[in-house]
JSON list of C-alpha atoms in Angstrom, two decimals:
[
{"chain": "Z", "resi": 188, "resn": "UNK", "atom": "CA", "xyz": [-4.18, -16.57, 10.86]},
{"chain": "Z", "resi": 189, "resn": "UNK", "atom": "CA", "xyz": [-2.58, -13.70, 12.26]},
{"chain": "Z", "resi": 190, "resn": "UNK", "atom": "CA", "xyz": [-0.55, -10.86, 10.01]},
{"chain": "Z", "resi": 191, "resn": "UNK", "atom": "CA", "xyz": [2.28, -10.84, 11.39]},
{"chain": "Z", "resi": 192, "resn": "UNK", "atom": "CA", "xyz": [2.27, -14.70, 10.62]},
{"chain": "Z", "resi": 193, "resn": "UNK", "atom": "CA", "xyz": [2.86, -14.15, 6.97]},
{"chain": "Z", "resi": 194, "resn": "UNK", "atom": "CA", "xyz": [5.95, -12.15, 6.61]},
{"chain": "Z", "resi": 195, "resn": "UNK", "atom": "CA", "xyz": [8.84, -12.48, 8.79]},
{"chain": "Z", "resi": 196, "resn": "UNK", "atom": "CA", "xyz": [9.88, -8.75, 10.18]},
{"chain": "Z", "resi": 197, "resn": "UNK", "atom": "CA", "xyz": [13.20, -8.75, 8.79]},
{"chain": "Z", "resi": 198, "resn": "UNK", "atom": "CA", "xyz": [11.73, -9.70, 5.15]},
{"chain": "Z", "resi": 199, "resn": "UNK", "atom": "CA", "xyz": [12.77, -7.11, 2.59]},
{"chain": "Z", "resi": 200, "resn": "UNK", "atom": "CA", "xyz": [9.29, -6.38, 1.25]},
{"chain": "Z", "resi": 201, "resn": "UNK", "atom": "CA", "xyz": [8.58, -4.40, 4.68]},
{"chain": "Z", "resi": 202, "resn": "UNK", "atom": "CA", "xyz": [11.36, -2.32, 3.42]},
{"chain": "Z", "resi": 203, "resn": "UNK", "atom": "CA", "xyz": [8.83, -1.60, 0.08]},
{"chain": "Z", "resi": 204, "resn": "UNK", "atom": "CA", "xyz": [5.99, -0.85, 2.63]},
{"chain": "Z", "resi": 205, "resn": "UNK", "atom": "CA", "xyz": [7.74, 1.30, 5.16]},
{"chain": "Z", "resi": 206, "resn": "UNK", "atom": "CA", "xyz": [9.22, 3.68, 2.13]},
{"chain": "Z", "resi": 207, "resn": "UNK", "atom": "CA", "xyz": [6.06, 3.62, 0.21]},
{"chain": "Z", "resi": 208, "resn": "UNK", "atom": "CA", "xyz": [4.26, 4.66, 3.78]},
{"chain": "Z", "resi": 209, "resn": "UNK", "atom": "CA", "xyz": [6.65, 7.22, 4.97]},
{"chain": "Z", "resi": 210, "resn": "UNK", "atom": "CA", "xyz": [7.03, 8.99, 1.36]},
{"chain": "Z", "resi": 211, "resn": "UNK", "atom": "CA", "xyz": [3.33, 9.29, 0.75]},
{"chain": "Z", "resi": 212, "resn": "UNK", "atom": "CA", "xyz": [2.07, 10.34, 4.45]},
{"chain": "Z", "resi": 213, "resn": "UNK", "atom": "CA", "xyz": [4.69, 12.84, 4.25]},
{"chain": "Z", "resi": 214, "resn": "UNK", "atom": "CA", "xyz": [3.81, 14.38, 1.24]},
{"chain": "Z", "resi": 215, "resn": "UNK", "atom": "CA", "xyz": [-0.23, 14.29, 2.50]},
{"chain": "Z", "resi": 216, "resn": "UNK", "atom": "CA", "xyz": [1.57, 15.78, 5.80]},
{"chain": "Z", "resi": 217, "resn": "UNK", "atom": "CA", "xyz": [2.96, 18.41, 4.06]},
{"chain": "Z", "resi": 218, "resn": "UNK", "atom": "CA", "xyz": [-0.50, 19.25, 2.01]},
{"chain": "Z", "resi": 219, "resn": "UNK", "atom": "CA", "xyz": [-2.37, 19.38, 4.92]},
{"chain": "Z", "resi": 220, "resn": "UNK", "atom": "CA", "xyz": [0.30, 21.77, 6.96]},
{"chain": "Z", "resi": 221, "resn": "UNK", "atom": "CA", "xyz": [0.29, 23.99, 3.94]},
{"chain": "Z", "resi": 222, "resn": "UNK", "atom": "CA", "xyz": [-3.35, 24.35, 4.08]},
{"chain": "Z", "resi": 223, "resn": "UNK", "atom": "CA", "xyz": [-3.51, 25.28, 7.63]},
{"chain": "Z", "resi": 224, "resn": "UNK", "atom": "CA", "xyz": [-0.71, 27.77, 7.18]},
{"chain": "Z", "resi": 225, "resn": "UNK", "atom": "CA", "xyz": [-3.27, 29.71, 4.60]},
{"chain": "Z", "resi": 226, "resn": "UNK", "atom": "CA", "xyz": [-5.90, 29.84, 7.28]},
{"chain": "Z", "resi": 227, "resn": "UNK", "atom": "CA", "xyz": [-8.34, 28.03, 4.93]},
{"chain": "Z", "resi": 228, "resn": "UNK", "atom": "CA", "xyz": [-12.50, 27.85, 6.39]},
{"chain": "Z", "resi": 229, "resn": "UNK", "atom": "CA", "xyz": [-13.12, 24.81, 7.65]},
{"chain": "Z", "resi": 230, "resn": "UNK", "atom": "CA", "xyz": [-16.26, 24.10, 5.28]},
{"chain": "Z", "resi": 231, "resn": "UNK", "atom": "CA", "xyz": [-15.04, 26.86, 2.81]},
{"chain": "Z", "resi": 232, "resn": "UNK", "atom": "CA", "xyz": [-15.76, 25.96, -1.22]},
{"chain": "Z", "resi": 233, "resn": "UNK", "atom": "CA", "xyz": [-14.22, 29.39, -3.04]},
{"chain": "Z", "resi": 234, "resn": "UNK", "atom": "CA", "xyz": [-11.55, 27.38, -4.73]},
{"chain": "Z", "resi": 235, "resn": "UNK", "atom": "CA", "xyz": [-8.76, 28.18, -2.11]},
{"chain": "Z", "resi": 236, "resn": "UNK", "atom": "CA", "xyz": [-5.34, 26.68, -3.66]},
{"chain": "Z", "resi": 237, "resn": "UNK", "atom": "CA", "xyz": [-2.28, 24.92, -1.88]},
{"chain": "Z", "resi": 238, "resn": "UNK", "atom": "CA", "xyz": [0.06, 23.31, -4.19]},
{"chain": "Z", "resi": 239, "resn": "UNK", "atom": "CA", "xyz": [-2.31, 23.35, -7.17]},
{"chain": "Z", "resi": 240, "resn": "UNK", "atom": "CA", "xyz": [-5.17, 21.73, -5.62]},
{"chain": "Z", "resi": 241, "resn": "UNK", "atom": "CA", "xyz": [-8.31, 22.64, -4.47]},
{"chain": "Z", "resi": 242, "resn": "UNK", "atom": "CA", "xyz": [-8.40, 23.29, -0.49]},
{"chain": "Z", "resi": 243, "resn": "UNK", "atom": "CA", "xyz": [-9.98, 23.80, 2.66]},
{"chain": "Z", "resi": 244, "resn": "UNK", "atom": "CA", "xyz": [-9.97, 23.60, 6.30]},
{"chain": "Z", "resi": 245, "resn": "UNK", "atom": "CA", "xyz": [-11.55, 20.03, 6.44]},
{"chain": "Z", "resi": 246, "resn": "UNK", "atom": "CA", "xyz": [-9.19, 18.87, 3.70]},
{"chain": "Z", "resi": 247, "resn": "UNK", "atom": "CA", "xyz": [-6.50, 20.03, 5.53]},
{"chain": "Z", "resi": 248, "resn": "UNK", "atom": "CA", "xyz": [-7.73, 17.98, 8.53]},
{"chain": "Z", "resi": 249, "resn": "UNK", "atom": "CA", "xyz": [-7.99, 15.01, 6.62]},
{"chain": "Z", "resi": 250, "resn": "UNK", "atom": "CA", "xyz": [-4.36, 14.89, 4.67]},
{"chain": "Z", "resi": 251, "resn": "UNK", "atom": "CA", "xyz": [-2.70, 15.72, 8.00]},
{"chain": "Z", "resi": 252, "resn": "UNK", "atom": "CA", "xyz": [-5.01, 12.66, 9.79]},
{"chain": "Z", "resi": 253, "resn": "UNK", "atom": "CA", "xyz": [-4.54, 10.64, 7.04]},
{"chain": "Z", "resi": 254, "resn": "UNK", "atom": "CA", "xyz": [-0.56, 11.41, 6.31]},
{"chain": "Z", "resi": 255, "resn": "UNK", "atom": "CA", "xyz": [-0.31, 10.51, 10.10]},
{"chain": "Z", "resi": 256, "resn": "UNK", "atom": "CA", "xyz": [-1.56, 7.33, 9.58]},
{"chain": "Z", "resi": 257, "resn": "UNK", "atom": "CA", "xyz": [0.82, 6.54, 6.56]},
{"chain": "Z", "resi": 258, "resn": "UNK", "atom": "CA", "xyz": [3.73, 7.44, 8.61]},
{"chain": "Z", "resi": 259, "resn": "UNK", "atom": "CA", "xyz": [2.48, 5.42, 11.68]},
{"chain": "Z", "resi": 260, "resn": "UNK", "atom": "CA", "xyz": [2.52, 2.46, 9.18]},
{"chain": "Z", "resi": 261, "resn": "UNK", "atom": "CA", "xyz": [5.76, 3.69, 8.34]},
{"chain": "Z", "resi": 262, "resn": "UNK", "atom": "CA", "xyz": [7.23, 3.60, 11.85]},
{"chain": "Z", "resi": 263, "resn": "UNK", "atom": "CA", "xyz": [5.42, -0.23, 12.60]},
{"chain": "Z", "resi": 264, "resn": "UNK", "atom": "CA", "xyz": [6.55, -1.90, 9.29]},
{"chain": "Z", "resi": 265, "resn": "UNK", "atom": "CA", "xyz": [5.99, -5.29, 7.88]},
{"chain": "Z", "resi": 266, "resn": "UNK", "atom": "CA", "xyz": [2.11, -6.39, 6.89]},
{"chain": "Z", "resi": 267, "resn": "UNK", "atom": "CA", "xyz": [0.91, -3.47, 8.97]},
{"chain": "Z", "resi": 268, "resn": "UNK", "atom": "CA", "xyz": [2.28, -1.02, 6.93]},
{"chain": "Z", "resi": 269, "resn": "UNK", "atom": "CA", "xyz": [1.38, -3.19, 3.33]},
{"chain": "Z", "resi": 270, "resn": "UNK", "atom": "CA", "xyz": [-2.44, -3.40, 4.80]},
{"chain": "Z", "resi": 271, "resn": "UNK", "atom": "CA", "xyz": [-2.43, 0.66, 5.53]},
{"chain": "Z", "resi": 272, "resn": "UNK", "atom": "CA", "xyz": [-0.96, 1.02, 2.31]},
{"chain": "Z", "resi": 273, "resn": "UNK", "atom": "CA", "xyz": [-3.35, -1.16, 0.91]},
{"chain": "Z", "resi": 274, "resn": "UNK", "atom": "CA", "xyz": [-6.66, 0.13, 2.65]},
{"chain": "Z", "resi": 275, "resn": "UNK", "atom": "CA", "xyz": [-5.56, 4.52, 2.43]},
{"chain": "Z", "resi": 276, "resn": "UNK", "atom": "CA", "xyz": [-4.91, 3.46, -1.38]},
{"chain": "Z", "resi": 277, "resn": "UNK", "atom": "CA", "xyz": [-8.05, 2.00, -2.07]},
{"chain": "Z", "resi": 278, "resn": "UNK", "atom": "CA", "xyz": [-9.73, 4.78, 0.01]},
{"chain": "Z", "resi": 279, "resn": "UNK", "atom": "CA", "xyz": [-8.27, 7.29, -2.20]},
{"chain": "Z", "resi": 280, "resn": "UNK", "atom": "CA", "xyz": [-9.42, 5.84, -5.71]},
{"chain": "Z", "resi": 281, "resn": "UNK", "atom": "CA", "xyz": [-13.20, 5.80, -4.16]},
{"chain": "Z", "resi": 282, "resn": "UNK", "atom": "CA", "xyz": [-12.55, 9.38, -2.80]},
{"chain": "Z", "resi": 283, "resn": "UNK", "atom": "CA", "xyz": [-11.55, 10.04, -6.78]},
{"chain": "Z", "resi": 284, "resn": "UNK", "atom": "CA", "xyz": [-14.59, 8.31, -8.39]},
{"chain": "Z", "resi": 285, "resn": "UNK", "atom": "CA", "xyz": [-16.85, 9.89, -6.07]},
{"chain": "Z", "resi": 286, "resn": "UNK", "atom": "CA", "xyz": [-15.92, 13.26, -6.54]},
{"chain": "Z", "resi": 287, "resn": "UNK", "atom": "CA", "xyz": [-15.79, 13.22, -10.29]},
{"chain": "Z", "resi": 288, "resn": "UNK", "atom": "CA", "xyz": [-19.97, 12.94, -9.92]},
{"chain": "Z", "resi": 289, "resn": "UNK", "atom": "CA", "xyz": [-19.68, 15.52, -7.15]},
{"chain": "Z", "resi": 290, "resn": "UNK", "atom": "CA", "xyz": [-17.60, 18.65, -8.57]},
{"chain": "Z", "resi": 291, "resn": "UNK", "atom": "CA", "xyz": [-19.45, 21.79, -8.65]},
{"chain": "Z", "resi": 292, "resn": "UNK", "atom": "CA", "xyz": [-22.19, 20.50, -6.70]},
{"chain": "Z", "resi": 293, "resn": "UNK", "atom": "CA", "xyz": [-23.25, 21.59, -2.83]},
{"chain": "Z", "resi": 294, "resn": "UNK", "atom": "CA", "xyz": [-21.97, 18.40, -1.55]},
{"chain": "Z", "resi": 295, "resn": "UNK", "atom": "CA", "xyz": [-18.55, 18.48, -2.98]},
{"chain": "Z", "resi": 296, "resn": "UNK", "atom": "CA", "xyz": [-17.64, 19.69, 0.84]},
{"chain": "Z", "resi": 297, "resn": "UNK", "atom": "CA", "xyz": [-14.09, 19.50, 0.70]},
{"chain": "Z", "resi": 298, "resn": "UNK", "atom": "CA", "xyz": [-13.56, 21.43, -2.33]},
{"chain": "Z", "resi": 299, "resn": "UNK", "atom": "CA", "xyz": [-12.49, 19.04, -4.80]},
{"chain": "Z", "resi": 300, "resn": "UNK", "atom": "CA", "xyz": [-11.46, 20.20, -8.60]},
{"chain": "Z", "resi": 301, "resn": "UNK", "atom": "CA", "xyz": [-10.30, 18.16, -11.46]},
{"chain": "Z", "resi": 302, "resn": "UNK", "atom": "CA", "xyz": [-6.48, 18.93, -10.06]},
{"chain": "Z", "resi": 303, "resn": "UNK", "atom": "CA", "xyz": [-7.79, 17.04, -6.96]},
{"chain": "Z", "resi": 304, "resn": "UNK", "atom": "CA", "xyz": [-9.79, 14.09, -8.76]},
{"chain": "Z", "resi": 305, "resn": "UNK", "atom": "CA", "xyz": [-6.32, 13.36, -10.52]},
{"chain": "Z", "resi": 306, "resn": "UNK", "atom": "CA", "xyz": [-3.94, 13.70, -7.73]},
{"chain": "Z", "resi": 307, "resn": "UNK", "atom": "CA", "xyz": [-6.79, 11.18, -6.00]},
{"chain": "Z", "resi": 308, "resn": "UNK", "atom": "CA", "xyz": [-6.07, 8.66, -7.89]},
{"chain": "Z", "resi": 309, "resn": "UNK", "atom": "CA", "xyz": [-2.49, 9.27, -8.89]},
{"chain": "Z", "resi": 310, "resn": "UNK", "atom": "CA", "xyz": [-1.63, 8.90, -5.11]},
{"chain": "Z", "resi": 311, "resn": "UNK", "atom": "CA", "xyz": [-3.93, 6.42, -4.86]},
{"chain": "Z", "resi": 312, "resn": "UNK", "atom": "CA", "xyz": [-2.52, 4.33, -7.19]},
{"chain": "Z", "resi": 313, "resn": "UNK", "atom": "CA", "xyz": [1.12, 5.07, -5.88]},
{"chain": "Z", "resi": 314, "resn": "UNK", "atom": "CA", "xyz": [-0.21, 3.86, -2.68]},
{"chain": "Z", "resi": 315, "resn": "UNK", "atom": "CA", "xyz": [-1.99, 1.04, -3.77]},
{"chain": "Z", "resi": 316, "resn": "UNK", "atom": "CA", "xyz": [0.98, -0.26, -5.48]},
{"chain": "Z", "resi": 317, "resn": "UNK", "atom": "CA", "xyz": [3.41, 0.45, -2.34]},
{"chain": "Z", "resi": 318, "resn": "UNK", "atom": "CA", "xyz": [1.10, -2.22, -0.23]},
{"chain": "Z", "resi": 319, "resn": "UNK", "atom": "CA", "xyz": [0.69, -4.75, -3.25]},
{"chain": "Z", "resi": 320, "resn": "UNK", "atom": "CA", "xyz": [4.66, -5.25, -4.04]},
{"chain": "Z", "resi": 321, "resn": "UNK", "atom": "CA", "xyz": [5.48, -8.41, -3.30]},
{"chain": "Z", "resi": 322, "resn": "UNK", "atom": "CA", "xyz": [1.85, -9.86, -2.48]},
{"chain": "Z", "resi": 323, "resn": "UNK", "atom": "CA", "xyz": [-0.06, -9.98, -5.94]},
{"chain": "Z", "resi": 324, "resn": "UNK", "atom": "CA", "xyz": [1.48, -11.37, -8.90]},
{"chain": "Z", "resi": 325, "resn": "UNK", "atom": "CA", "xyz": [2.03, -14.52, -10.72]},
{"chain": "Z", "resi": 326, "resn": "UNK", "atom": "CA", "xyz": [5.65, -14.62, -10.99]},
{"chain": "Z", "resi": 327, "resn": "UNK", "atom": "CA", "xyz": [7.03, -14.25, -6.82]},
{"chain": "Z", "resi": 328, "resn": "UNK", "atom": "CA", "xyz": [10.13, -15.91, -6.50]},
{"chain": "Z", "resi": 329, "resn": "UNK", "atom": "CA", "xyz": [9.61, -19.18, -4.07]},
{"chain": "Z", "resi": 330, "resn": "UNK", "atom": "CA", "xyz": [11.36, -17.62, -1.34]},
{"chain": "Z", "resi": 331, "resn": "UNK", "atom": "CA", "xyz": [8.66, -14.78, -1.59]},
{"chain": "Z", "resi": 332, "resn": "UNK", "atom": "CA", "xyz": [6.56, -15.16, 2.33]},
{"chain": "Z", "resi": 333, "resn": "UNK", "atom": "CA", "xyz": [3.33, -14.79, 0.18]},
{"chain": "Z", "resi": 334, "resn": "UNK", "atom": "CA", "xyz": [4.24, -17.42, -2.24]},
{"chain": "Z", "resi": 335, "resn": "UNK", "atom": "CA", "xyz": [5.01, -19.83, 0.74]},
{"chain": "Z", "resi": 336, "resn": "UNK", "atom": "CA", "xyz": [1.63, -19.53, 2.34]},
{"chain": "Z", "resi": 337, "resn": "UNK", "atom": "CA", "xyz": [0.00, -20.25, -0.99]},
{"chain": "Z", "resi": 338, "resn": "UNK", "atom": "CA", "xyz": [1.92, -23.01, -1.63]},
{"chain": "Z", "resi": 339, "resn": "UNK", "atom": "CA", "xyz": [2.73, -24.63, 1.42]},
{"chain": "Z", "resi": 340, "resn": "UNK", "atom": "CA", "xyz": [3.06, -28.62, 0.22]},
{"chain": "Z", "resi": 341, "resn": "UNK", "atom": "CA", "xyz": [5.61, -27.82, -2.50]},
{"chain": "Z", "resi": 342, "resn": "UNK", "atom": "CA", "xyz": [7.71, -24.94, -0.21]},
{"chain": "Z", "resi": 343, "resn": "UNK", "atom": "CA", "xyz": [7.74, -27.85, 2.73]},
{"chain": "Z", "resi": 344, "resn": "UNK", "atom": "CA", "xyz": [9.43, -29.81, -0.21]},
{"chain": "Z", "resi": 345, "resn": "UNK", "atom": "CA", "xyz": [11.57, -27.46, -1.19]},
{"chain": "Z", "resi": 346, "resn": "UNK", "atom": "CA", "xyz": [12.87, -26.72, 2.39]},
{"chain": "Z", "resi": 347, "resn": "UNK", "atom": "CA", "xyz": [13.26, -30.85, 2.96]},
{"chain": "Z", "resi": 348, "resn": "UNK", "atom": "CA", "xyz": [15.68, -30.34, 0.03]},
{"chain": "Z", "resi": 349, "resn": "UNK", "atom": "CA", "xyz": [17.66, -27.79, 1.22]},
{"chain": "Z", "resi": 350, "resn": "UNK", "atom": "CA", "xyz": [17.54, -29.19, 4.75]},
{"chain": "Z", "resi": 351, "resn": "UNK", "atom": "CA", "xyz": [18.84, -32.77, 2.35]},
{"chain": "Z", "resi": 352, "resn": "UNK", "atom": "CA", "xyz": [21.43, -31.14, 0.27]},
{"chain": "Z", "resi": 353, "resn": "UNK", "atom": "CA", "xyz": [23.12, -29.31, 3.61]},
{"chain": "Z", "resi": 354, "resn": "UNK", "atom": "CA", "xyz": [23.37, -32.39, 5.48]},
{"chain": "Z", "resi": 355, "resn": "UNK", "atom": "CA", "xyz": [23.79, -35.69, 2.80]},
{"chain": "Z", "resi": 356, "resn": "UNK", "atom": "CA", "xyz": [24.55, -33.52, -0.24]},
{"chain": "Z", "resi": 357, "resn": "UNK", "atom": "CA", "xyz": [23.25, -32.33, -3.88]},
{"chain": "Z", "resi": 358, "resn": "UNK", "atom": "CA", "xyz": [19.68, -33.37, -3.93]},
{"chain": "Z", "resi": 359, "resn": "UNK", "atom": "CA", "xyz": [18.69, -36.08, -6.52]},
{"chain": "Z", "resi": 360, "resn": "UNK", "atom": "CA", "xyz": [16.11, -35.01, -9.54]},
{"chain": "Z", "resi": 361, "resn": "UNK", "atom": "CA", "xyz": [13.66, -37.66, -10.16]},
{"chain": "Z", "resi": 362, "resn": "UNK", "atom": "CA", "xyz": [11.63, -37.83, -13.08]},
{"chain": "Z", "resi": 363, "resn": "UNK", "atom": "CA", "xyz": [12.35, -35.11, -16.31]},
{"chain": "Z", "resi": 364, "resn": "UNK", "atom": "CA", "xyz": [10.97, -31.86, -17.71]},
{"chain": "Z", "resi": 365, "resn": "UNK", "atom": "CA", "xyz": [8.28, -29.75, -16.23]},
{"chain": "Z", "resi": 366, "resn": "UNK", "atom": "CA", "xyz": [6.98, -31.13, -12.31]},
{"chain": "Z", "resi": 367, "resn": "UNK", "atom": "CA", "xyz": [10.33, -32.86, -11.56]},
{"chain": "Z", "resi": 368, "resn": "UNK", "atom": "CA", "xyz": [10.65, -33.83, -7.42]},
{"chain": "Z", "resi": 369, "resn": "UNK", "atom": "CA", "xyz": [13.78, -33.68, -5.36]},
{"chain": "Z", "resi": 370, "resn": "UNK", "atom": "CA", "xyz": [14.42, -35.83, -3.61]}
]
C-alpha cells in the first residue's frame, strides 16, 4: 500500500493538511529566526527569552529545521503533509512530557521553562489535530478516502449504485430499516 494510494490529490482534506503545515512551520520559522536575531549561545541555559519562551542557539536550530519541514509538507500536500503533521505533532507532545521531568536540571539543554512545556504541547496538539482531520473518527462521511479503504465491500456497493442509478435509473431499496441493500 502506497500513501499516495489513499487520498486522491485533489481531495479536500489535503487542503486541512497543507494549511495546518504551512501555519504551524511558519510560526516555528518565525521562533527560530527570532532567536538567531538575539544572538542566543548555542548550548546557553540563562533563561534567554524570544516571544515568551525560553531560548537558545540549539532551539533556534531546531524550530527553524523543524518549521522547514512543516512548510515542505506544506508545499507537497496530500498524505505527505497529514503524516508530517502527524509525526512533528507527536514529536512535540514527547518533547513536552520529557521536559516537564527535565526543567532546572543540567540536561534540560535547550532551555526549556514551563512557558515552553505548554507551548509543547499546545502546538503539538494543534499539529496533531491538523494531520488527524479527516482520518480518525467514527462519523466520516462515505465519500471520506479513509472511510473507503476501511470499508471497501460496502463503498464498491455503493459506487455499483451510483454507476446503476446514472445509467437504468433510481436504485431499488431492498429489505427495510437499518442494513438495507441497493440494488
Amino acid at each position: 500500500m502506497k500513501l499516495s494510494d489513499e487520498l486522491p490529490l485533489d481531495h479536500r482534506l489535503a487542503t486541512v493538511y497543507r494549511i495546518g503545515a504551512g501555519l504551524c512551520g511558519v510560526i516555528l520559522l518565525v521562533f527560530g529566526i527570532l532567536g538567531f536575531t538575539n544572538r542566543l549561545g548555542f548550548f546557553d541555559t540563562n533563561g534567554s527569552q524570544v516571544a515568551g519562551l525560553s531560548t537558545n542557539g540549539l532551539l533556534s536550530l531546531i524550530s527553524v529545521v523543524v518549521g522547514l519541514v512543516l512548510i515542505a509538507g506544506a508545499v507537497i500536500g496530500g498524505n505527505v503533509a497529514s503524516m508530517v503533521n502527524m509525526t512533528v505533532g507527536s514529536l512535540f507532545l514527547l518533547s513536552g512530557f520529557v521536559h516537564i521531568f527535565i526543567l532546572d536540571k543540567g540536561a534540560n539543554i535547550l532551555d526549556f521553562g514551563m512557558s515552553n512545556v505548554i507551548f509543547s504541547f499546545v502546538m503539538g496538539l494543534l499539529i496533531l489535530t491538523f494531520g488527524m482531520y479527516g482520518r480518525v473518527t467514527g462519523g466520516l462521511p462515505h465519500d471520506n478516502p479513509y472511510w473507503r479503504r476501511r470499508h471497501p465491500e460496502q463503498a464498491a456497493r455503493e459506487d455499483a449504485a451510483r454507476r446503476g442509478a446514472a445509467v437504468g435509473g433510481p436504485p431499488r431499496v431492498t429489505g427495510g430499516g437499518v442494513g438495507q441493500t441497493l440494488r
